[in-house]
PDB file of C-alpha atoms in Angstrom:
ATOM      1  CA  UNK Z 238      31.373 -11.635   5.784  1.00 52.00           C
ATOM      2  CA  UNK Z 239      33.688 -14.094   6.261  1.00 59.00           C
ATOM      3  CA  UNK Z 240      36.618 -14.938   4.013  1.00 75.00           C
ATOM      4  CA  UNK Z 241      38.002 -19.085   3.875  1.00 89.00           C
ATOM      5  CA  UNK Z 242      41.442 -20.073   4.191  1.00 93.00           C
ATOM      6  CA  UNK Z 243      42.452 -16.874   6.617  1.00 94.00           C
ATOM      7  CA  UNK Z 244      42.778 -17.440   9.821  1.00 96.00           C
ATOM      8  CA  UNK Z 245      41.119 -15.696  12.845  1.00 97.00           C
ATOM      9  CA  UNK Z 246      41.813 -14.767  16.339  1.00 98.00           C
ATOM     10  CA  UNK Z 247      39.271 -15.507  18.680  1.00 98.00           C
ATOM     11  CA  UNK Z 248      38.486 -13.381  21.531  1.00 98.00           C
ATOM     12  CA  UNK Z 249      39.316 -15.388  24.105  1.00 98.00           C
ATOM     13  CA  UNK Z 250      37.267 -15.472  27.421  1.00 98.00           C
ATOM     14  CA  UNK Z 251      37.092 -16.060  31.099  1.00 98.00           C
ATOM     15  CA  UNK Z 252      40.652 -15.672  31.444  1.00 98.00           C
ATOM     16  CA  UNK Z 253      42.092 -17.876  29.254  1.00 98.00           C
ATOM     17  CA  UNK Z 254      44.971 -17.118  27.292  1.00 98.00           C
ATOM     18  CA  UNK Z 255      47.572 -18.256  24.367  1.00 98.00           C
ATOM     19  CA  UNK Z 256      49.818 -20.401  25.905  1.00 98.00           C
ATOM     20  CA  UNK Z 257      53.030 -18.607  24.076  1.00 97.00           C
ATOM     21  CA  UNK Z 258      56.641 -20.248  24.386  1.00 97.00           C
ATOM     22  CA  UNK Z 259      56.423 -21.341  20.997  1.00 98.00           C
ATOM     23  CA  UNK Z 260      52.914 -23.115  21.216  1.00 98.00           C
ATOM     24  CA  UNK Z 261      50.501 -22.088  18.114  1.00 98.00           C
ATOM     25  CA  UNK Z 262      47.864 -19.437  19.656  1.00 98.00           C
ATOM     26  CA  UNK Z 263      44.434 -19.802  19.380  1.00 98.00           C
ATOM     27  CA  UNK Z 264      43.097 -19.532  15.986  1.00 98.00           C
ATOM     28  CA  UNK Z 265      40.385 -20.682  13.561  1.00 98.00           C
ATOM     29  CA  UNK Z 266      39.085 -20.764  10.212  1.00 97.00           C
ATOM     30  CA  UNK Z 267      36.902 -21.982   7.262  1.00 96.00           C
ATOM     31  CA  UNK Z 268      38.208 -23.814   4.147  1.00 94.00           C
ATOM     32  CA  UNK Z 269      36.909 -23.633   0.666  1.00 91.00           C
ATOM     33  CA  UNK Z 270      34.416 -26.800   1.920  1.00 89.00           C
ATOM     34  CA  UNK Z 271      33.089 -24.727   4.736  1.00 93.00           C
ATOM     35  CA  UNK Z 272      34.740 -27.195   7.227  1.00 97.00           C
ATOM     36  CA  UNK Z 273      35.781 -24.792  10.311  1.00 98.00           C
ATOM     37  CA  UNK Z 274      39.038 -25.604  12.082  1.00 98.00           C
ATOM     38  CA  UNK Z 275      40.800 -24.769  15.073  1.00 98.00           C
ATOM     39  CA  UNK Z 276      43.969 -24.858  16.357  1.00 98.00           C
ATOM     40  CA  UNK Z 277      46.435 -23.565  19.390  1.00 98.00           C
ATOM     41  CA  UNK Z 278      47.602 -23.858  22.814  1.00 98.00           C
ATOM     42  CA  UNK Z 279      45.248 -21.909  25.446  1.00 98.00           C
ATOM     43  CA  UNK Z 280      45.982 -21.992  29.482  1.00 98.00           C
ATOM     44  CA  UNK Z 281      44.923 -19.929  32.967  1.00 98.00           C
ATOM     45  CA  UNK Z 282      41.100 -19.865  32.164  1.00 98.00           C
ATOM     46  CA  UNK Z 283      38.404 -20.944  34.141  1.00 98.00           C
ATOM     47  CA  UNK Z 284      37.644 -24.765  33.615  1.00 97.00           C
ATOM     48  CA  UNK Z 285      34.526 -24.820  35.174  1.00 97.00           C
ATOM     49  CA  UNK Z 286      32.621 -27.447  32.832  1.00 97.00           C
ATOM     50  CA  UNK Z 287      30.057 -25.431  30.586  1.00 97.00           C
ATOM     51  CA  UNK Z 288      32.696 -22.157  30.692  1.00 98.00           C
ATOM     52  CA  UNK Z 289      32.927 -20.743  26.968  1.00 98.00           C
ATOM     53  CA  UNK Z 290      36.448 -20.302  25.915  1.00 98.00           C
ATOM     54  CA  UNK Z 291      35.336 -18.180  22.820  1.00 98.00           C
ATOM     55  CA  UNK Z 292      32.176 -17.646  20.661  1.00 98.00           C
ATOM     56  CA  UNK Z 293      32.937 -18.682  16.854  1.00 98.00           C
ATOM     57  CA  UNK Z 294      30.448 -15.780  14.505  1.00 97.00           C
ATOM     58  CA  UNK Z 295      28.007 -16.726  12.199  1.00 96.00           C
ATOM     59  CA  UNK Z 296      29.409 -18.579   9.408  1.00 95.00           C
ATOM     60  CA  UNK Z 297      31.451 -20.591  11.692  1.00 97.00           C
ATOM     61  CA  UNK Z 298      28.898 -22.662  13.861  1.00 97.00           C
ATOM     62  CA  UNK Z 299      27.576 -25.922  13.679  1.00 97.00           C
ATOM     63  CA  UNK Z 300      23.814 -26.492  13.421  1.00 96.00           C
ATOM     64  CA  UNK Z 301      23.737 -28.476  16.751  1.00 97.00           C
ATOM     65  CA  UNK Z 302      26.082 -29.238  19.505  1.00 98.00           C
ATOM     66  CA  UNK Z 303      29.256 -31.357  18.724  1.00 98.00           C
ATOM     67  CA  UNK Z 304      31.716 -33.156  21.525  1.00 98.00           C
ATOM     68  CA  UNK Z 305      35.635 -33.373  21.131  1.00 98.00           C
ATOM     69  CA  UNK Z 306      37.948 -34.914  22.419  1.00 98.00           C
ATOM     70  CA  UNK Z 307      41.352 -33.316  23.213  1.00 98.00           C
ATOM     71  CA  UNK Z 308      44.540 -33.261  25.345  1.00 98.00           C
ATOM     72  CA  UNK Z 309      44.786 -31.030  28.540  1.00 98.00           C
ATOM     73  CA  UNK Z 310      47.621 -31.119  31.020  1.00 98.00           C
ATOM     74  CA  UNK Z 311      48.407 -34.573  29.093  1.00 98.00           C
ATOM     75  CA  UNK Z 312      45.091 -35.610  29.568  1.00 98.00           C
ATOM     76  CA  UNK Z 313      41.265 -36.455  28.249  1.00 98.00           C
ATOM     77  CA  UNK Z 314      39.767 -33.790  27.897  1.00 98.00           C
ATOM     78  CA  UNK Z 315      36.019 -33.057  26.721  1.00 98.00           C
ATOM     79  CA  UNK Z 316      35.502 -29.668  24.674  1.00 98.00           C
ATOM     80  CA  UNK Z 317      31.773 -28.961  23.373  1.00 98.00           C
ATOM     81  CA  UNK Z 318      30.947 -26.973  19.984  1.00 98.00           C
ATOM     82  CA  UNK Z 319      27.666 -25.470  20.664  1.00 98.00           C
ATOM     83  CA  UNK Z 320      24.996 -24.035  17.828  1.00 98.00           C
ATOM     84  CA  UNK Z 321      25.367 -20.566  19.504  1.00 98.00           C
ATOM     85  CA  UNK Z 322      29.291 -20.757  18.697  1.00 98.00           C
ATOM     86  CA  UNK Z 323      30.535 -21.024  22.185  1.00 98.00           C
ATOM     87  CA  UNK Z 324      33.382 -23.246  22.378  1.00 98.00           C
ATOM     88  CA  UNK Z 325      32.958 -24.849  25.889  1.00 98.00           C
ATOM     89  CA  UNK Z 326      35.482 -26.432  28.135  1.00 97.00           C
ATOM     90  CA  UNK Z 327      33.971 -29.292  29.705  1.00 98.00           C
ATOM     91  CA  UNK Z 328      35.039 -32.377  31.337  1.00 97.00           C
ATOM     92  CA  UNK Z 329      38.593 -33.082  32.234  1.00 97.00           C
ATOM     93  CA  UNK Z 330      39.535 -29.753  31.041  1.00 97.00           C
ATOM     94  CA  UNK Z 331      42.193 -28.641  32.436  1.00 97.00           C
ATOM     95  CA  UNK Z 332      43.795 -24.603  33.529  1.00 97.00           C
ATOM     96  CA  UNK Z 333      47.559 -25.882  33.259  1.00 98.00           C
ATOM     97  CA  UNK Z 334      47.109 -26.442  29.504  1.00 98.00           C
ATOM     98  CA  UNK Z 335      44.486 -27.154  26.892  1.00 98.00           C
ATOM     99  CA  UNK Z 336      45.197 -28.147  22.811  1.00 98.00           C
ATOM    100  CA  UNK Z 337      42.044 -27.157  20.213  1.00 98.00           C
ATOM    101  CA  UNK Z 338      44.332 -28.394  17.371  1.00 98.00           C
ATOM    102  CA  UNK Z 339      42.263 -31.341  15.910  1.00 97.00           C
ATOM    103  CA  UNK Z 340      38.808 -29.655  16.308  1.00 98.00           C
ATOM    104  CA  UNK Z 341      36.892 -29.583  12.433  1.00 98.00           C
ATOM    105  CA  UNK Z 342      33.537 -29.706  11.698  1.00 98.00           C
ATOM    106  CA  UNK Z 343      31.352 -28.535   8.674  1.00 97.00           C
ATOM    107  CA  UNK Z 344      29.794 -24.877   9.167  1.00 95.00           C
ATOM    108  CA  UNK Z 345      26.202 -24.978   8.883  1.00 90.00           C
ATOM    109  CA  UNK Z 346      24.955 -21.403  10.542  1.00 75.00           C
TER     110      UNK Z 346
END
């Protein structure tokens, strides 16, 4: 089951990574209000628009497809939120550098 106010370590995929030098890492989690948050630095993964970044579990997912809008290599980027949990890079996404701090939504599935 899944416990609010700790947060988790994604797996993440397709080659990204934490960014490190001091940057938060990749990490979510679900307050008392079942609002799901995310946060971190990631780099080095594939881009490709549609390319999952991680899969949030059960619990954690939102009951249809959300858009966000973030900063990548000091730029607008587009990062989806999909029912399945996949958290999708997609337009302007970029491998140099990509922030998921700012990303909440309210857990429905």
């Amino acid at each position: 089951g899944s416990v609010d106010n700790i947060p988790i370590t994604p797996t993440l995929l397709n080659g990204w990574v934490d960014f490190g030098s001091g940057y938060a890492p990749a990490t979510y989690w679900r307050d008392n209000g079942r609002t799901v948050h995310l946060q971190g630095l990631i780099k080095d993964g594939t881009a490709t628009p549609g390319t999952s970044m991680f899969v949030l579990p059960v619990g954690y997912r939102p009951s249809e497809r959300l858009i966000f809008a973030m900063v990548s290599n000091n730029a607008l980027a587009r990062v989806d939120v999909g029912a399945d949990g996949s958290v999708m890079a997609e337009a302007g996404t970029s491998a140099t550098w990509l922030s998921l701090s700012g990303i909440s939504f309210f857990a429905t599935q």
